[in-house]
mmCIF file of C-alpha atoms in Angstrom:
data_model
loop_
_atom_site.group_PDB
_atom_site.id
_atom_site.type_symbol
_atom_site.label_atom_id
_atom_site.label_comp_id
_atom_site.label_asym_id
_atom_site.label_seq_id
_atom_site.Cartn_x
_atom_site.Cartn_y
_atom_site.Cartn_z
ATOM 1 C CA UNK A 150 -7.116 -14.390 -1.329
ATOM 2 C CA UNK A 151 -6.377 -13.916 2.735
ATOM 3 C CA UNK A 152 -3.466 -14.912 1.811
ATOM 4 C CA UNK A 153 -2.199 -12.705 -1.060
ATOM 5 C CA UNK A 154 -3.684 -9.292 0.658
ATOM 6 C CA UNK A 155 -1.445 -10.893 3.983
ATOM 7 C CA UNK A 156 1.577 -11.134 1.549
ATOM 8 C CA UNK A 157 1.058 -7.560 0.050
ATOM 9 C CA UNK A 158 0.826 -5.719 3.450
ATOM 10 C CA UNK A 159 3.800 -7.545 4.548
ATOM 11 C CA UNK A 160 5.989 -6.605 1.127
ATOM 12 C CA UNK A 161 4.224 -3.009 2.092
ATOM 13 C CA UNK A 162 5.750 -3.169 6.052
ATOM 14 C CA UNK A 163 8.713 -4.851 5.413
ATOM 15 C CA UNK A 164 10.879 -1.786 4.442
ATOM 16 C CA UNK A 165 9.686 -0.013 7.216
ATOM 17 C CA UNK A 166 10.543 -2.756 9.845
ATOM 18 C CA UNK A 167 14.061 -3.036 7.827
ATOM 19 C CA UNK A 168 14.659 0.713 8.588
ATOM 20 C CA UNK A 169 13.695 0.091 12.595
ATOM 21 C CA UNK A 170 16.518 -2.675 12.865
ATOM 22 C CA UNK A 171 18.914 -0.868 10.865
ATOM 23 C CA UNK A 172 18.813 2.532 13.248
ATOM 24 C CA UNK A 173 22.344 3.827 14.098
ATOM 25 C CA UNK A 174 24.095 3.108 17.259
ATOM 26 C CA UNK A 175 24.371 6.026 20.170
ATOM 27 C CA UNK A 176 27.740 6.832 19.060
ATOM 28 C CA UNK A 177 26.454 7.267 15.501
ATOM 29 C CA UNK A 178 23.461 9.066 16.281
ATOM 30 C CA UNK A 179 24.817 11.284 18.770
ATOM 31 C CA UNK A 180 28.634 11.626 18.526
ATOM 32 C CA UNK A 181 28.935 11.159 14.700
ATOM 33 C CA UNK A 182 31.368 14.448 14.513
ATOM 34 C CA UNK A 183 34.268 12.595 17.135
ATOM 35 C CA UNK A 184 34.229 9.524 14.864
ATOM 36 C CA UNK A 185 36.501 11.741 12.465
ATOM 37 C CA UNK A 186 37.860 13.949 15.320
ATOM 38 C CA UNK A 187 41.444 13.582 15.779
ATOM 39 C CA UNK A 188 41.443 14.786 19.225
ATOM 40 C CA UNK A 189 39.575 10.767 19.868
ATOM 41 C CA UNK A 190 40.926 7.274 18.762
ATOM 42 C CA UNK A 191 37.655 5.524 16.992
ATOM 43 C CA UNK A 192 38.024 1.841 17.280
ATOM 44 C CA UNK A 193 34.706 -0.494 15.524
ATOM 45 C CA UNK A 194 34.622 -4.314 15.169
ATOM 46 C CA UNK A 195 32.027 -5.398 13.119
ATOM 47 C CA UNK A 196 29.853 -8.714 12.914
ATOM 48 C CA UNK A 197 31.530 -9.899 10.338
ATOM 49 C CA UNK A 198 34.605 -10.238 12.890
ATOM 50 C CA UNK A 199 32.998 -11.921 15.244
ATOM 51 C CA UNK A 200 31.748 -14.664 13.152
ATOM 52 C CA UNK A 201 35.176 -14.911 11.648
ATOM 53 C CA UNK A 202 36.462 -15.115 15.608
ATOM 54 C CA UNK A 203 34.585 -18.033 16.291
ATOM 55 C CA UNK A 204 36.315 -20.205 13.555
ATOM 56 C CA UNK A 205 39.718 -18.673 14.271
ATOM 57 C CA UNK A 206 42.869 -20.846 16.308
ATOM 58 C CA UNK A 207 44.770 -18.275 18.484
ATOM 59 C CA UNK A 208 47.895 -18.071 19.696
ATOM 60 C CA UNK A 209 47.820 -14.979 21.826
ATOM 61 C CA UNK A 210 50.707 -13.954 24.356
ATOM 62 C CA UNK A 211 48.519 -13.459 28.035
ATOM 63 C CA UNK A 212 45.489 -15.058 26.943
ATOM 64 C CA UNK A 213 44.615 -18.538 27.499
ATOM 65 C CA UNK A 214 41.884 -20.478 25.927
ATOM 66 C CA UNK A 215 39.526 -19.974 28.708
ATOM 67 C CA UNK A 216 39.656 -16.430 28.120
ATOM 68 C CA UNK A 217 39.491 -16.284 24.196
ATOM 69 C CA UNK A 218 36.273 -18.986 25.729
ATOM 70 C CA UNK A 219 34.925 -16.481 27.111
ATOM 71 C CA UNK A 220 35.066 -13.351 25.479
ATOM 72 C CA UNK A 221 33.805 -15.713 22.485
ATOM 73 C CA UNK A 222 30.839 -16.555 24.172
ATOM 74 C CA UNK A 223 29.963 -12.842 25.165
ATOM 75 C CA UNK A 224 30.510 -11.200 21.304
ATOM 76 C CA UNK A 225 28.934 -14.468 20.152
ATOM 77 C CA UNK A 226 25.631 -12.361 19.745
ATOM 78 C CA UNK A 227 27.184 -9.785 19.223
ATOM 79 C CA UNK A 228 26.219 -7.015 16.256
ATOM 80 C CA UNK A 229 28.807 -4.278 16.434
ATOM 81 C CA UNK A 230 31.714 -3.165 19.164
ATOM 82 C CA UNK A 231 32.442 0.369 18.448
ATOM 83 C CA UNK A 232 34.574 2.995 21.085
ATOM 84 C CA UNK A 233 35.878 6.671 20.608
ATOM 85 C CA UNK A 234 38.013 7.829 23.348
ATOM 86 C CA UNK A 235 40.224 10.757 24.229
ATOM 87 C CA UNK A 236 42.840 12.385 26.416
ATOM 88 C CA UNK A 237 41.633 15.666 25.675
ATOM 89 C CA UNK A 238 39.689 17.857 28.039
ATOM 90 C CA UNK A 239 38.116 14.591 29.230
ATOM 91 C CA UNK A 240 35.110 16.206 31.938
ATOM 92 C CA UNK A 241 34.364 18.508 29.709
ATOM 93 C CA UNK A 242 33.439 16.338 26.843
ATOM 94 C CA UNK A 243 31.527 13.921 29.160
ATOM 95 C CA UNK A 244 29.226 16.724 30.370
ATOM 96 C CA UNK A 245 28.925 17.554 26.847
ATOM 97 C CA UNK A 246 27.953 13.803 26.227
ATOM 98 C CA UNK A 247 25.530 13.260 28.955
ATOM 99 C CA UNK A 248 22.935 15.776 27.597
ATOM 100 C CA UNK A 249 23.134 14.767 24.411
ATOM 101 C CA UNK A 250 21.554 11.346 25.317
ATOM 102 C CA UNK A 251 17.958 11.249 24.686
ATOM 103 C CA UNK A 252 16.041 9.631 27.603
ATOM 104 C CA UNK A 253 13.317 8.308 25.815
ATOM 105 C CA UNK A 254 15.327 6.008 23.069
ATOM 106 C CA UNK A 255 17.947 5.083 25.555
ATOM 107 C CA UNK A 256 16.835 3.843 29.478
ATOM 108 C CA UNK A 257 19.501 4.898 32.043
ATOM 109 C CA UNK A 258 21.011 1.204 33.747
ATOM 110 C CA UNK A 259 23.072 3.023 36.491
ATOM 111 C CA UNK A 260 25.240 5.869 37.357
ATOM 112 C CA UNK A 261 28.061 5.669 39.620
ATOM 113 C CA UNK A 262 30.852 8.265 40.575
ATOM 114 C CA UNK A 263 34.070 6.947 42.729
ATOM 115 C CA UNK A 264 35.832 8.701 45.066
ATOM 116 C CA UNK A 265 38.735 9.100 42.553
ATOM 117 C CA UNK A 266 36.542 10.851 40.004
ATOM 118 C CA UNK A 267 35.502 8.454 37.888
ATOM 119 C CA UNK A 268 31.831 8.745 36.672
ATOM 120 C CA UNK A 269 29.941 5.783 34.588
ATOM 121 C CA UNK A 270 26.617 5.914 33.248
ATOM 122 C CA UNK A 271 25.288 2.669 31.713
ATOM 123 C CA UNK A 272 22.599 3.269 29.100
ATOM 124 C CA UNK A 273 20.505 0.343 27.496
ATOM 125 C CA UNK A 274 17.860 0.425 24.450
ATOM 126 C CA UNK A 275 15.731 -2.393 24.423
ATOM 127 C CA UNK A 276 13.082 -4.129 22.212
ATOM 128 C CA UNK A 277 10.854 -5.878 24.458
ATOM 129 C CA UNK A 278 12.932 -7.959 26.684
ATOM 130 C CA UNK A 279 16.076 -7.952 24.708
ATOM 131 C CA UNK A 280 18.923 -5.055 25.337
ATOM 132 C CA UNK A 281 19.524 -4.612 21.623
ATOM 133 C CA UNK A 282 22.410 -2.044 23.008
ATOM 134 C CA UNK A 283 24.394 -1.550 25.981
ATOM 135 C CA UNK A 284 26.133 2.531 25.251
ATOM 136 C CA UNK A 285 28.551 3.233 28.464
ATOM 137 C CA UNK A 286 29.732 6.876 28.985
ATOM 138 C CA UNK A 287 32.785 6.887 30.970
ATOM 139 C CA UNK A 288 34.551 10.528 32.526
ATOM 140 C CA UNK A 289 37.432 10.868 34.115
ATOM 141 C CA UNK A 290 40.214 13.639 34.660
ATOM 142 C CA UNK A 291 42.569 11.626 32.325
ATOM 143 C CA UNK A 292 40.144 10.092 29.486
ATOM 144 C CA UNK A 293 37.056 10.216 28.254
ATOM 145 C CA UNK A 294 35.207 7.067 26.366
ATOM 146 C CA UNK A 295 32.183 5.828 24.861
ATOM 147 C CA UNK A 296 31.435 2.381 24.352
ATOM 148 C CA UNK A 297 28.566 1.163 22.521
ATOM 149 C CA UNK A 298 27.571 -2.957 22.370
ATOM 150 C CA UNK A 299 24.896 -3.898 19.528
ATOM 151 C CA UNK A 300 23.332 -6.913 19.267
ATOM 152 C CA UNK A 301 22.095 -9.272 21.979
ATOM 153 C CA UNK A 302 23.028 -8.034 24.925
ATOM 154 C CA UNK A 303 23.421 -10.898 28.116
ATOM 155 C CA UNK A 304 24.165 -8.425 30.904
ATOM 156 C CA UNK A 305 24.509 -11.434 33.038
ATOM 157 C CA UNK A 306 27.426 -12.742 30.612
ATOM 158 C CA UNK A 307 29.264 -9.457 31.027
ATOM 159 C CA UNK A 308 29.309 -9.891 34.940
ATOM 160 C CA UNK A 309 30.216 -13.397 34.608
ATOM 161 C CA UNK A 310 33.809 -12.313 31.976
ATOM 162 C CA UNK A 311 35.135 -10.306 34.724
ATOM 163 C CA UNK A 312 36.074 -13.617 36.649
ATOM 164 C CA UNK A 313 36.981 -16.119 33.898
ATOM 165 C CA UNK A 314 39.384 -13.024 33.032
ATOM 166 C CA UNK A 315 40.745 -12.107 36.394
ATOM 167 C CA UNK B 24 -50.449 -33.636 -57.228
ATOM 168 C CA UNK B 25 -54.065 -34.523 -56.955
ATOM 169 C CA UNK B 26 -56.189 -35.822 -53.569
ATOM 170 C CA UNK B 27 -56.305 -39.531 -54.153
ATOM 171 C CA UNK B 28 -52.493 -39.984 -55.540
ATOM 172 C CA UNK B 29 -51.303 -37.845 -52.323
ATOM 173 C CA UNK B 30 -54.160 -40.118 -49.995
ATOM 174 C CA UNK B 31 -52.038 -43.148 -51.422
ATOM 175 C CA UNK B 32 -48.771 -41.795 -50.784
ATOM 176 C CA UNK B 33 -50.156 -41.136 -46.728
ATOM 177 C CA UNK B 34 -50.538 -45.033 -46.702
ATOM 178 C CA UNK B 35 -47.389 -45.869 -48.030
ATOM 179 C CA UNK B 36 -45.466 -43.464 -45.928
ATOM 180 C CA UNK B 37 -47.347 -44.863 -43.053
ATOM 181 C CA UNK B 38 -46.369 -48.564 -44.495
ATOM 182 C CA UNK B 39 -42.789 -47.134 -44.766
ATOM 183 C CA UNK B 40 -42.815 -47.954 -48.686
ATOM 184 C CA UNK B 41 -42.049 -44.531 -49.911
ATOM 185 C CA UNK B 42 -39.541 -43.133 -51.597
ATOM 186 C CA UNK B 43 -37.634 -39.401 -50.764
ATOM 187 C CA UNK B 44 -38.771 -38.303 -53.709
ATOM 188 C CA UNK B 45 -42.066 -39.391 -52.686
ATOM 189 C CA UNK B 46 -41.934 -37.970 -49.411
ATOM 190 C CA UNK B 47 -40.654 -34.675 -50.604
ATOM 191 C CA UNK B 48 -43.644 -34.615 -53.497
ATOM 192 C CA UNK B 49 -46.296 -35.279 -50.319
ATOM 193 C CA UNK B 50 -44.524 -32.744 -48.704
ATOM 194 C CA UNK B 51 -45.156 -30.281 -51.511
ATOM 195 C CA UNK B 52 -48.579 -31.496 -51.548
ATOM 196 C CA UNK B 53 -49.559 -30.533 -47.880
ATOM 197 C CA UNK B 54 -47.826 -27.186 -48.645
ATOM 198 C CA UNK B 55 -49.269 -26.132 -51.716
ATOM 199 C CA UNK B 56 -52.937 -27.651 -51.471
ATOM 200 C CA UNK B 57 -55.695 -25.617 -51.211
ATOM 201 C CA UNK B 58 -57.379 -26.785 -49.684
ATOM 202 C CA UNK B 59 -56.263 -30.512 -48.759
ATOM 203 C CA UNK B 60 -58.475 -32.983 -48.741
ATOM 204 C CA UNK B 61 -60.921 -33.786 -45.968
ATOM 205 C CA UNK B 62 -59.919 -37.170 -45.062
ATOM 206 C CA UNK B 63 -55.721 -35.985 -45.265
ATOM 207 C CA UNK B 64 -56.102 -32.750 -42.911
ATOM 208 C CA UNK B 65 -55.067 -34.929 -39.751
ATOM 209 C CA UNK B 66 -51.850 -35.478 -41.694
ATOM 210 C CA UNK B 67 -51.191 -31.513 -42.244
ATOM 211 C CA UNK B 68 -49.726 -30.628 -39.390
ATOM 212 C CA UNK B 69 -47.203 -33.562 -39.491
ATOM 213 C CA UNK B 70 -46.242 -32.881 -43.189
ATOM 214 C CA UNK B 71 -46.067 -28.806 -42.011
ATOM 215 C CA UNK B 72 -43.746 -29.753 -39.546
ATOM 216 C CA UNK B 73 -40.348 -29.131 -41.640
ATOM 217 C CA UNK B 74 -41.023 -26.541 -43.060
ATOM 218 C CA UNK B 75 -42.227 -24.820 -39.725
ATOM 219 C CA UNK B 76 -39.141 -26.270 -38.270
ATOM 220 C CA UNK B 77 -36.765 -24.732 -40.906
ATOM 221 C CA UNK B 78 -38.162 -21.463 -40.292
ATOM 222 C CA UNK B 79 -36.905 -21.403 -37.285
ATOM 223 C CA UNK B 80 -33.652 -19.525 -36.829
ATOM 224 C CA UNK B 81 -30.847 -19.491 -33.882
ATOM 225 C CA UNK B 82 -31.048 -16.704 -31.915
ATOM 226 C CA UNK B 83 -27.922 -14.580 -32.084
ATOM 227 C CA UNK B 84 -25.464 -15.847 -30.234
ATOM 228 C CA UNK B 85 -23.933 -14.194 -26.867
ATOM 229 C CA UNK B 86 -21.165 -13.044 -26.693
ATOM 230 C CA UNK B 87 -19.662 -14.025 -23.875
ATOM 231 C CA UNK B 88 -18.017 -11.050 -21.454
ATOM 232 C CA UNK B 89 -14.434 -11.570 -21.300
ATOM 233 C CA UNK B 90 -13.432 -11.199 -17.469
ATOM 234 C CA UNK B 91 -10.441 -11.093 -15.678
ATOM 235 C CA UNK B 92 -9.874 -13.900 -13.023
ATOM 236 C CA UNK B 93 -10.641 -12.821 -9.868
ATOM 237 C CA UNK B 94 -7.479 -13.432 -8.583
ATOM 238 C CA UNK B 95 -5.838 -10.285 -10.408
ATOM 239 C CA UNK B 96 -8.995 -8.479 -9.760
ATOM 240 C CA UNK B 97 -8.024 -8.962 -6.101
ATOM 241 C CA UNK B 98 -4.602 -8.456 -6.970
ATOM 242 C CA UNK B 99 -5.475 -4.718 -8.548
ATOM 243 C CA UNK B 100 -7.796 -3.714 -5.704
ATOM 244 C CA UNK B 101 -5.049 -4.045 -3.128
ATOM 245 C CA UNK B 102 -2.315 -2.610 -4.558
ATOM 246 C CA UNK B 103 -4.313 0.279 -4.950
ATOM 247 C CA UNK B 104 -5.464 0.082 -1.135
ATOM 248 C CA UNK B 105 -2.018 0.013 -0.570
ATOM 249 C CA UNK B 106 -1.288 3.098 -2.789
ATOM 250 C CA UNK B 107 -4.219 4.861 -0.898
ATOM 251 C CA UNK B 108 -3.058 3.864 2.379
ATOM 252 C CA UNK B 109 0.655 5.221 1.633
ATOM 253 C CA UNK B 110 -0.255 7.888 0.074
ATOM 254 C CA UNK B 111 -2.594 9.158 3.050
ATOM 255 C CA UNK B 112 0.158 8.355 5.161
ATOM 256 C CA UNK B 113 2.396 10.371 3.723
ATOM 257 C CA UNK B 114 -0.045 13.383 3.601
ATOM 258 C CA UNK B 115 -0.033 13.429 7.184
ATOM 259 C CA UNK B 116 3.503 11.917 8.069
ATOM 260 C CA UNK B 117 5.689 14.798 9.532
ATOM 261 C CA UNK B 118 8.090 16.583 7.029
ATOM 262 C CA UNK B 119 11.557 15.266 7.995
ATOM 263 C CA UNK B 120 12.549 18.452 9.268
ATOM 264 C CA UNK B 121 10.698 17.411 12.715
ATOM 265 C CA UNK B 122 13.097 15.193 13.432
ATOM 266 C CA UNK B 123 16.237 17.097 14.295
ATOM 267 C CA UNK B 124 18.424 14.328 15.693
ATOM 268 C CA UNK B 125 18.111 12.232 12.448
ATOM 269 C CA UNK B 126 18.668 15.214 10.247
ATOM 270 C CA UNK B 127 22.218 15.977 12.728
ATOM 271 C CA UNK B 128 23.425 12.683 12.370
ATOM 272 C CA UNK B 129 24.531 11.592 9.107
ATOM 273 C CA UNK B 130 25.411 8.506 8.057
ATOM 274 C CA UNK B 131 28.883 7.312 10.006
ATOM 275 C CA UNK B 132 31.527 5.644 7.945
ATOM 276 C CA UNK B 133 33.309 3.616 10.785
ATOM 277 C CA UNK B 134 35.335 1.871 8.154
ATOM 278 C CA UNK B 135 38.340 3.829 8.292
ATOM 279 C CA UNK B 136 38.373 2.182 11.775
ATOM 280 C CA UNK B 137 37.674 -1.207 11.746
ATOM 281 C CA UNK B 138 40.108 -3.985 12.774
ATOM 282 C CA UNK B 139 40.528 -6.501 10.389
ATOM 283 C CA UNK B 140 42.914 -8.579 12.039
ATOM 284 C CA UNK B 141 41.517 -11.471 14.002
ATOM 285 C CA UNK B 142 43.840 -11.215 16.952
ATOM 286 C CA UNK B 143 44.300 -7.522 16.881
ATOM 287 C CA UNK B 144 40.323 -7.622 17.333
ATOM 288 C CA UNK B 145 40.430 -10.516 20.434
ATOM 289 C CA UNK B 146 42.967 -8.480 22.098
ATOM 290 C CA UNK B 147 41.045 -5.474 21.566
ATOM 291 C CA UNK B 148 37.429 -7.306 22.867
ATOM 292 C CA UNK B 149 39.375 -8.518 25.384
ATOM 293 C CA UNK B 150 40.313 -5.429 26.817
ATOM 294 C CA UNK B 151 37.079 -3.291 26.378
ATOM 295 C CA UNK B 152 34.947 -6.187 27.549
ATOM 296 C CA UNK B 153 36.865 -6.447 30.383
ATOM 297 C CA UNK B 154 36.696 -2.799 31.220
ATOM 298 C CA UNK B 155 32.965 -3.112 30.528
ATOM 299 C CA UNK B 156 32.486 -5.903 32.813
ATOM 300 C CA UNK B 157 34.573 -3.892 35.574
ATOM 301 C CA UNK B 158 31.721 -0.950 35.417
ATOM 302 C CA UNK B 159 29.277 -3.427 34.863
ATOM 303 C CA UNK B 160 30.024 -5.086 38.243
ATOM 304 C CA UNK B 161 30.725 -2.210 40.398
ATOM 305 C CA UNK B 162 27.400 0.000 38.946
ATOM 306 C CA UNK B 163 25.021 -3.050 39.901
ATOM 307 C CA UNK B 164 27.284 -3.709 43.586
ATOM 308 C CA UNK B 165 26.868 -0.103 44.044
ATOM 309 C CA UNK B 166 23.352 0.293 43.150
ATOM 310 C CA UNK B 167 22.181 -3.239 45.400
ATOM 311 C CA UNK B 168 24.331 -1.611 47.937
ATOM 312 C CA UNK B 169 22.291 1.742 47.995
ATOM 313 C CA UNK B 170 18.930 -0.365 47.946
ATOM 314 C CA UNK B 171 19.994 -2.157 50.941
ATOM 315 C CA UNK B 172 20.119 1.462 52.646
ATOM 316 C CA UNK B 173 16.896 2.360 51.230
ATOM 317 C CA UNK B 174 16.015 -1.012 52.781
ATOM 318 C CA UNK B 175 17.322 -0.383 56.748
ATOM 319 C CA UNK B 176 16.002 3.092 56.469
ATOM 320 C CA UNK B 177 12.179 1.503 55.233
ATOM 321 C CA UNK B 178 12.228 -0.992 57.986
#
């Protein structure tokens, strides 16, 4: 009997848990309108890439097969890539973009502004202790990008491609 | 039948020597004899017996309740639980107009821009990842850098 009234509430959850893991991206949720803007290029690689990547032989001019190696193993848990990005009236858009972020369904990672004008601001949403998206704003006088990760995020993995791509 | 023809059909039934029609006559006899004779009335209540017996009837017979197994009663109560519980819920659940950011963000068809060539897409992860890592690396250097300022100033 434990067992049937266990089943029931579960059939009676489960949409509701399906709906949690299915909630958009931060480009989705807040950007939506640049996704068809022609002003920005939209760029999205799904999952269904990325498993096809794994099983793929490349032959790619300027990368060698410690590279492909390693971006493998970062996208490898990997949900969805997507980017927008435009030339036009870059700062403006990225102040734009920056309030639009809500603070309490994405945690702030860092901020950093270079001499040259660059600014970055890392954002991360998390379930528990997994980063179930890494969103990176990035301003500068010529471009402005957004760059969302989904999936399971390794932020250690992402420090460590830098050098097996240098 | 008269007293001393039914007293000798007592000692033959006793002796086992009579016939049905014999025991259904002494039978009749006990029945119908008023009164029975003195030295037979010990017998009466054995002869009596039958027809006592045979107006006996069966009670009616109970019907038996037709139930449902327990296991769909249980079924029934909690799907109506359930029904209760969602229904309550959604009494009190917010309308959906409370929720401005969902309502401004419709659904995204990122189709139109997906990359469906395998190497376009490693060039392309390649490149971003790379540029993520970049950020990556200089936002932590920077930030362990600050905290080591924080640090000298604290001590």
């Amino acid at each position: 009997m434990k067992y049937l009234i266990a089943l029931l509430l579960l059939l009676f959850l489960a949409p509701a848990s399906a709906q949690k893991k299915a909630a958009a991206d931060a480009i989705s949720s807040y950007f939506g309108e640049y996704v068809d803007d022609e002003r920005f290029t939209a760029v999205y690689v799904s999952g269904k890439m990325f498993a096809l990547l794994e099983d793929a032989q490349f032959d790619l001019d300027g990368m060698d097969e410690k590279e492909i190696a390693a971006v493998l193993e970062v996208v490898k848990d990997l949900q969805a890539v997507r980017v927008l990005h435009t030339e036009t009236t870059p700062l403006t858009f990225y102040r734009q973009a920056k309030d639009r972020i809500r603070t309490d369904a994405y945690e702030l990672l860092f901020k950093v502004r270079t001499q040259d004008g660059q600014n970055v601001e890392a954002f991360i949403q998390d379930e528990g202790a997994t980063i179930r998206e890494l969103f990176l704003l990035v301003g500068a006088t010529d471009g402005f990008a957004m760059l969302s990760f989904v999936g399971e995020i390794d932020l250690s993995k992402l420090g460590q491609l830098q050098k097996a791509l240098e | 039948m008269n007293h001393e023809r039914a007293t000798a059909l007592v000692e033959r039934y006793f002796a086992g020597e009579t016939t049905l029609a014999e025991e259904a006559a002494l039978k009749d006899y006990f029945r119908t004899a008023d009164p029975v004779a003195e030295e037979l009335k010990p017998y009466a209540p054995l002869f009596g017996y039958w027809e006592r017996e045979a107006r006996i009837t069966a009670p009616p017979a109970r019907r038996r309740r037709r139930r449902l197994p327990r296991v769909l009663l249980a079924l029934a109560a909690a799907l109506l639980l359930l029904l209760v519980v969602r229904g309550v819920h959604r009494m009190y659940a917010p309308p959906l107009s409370d929720f401005p950011v969902a309502e401004r963000a419709p659904a995204v068809d990122w189709s139109r821009h997906e990359i469906k060539d395998e190497e376009e897409a490693m060039r392309f992860l390649r490149t971003v990842l790379n540029t993520t890592s970049q950020h990556m690396t200089r936002g932590t250097a920077i930030t362990l850098r600050e905290l080591r300022k924080a640090d000298q100033i604290l001590h």
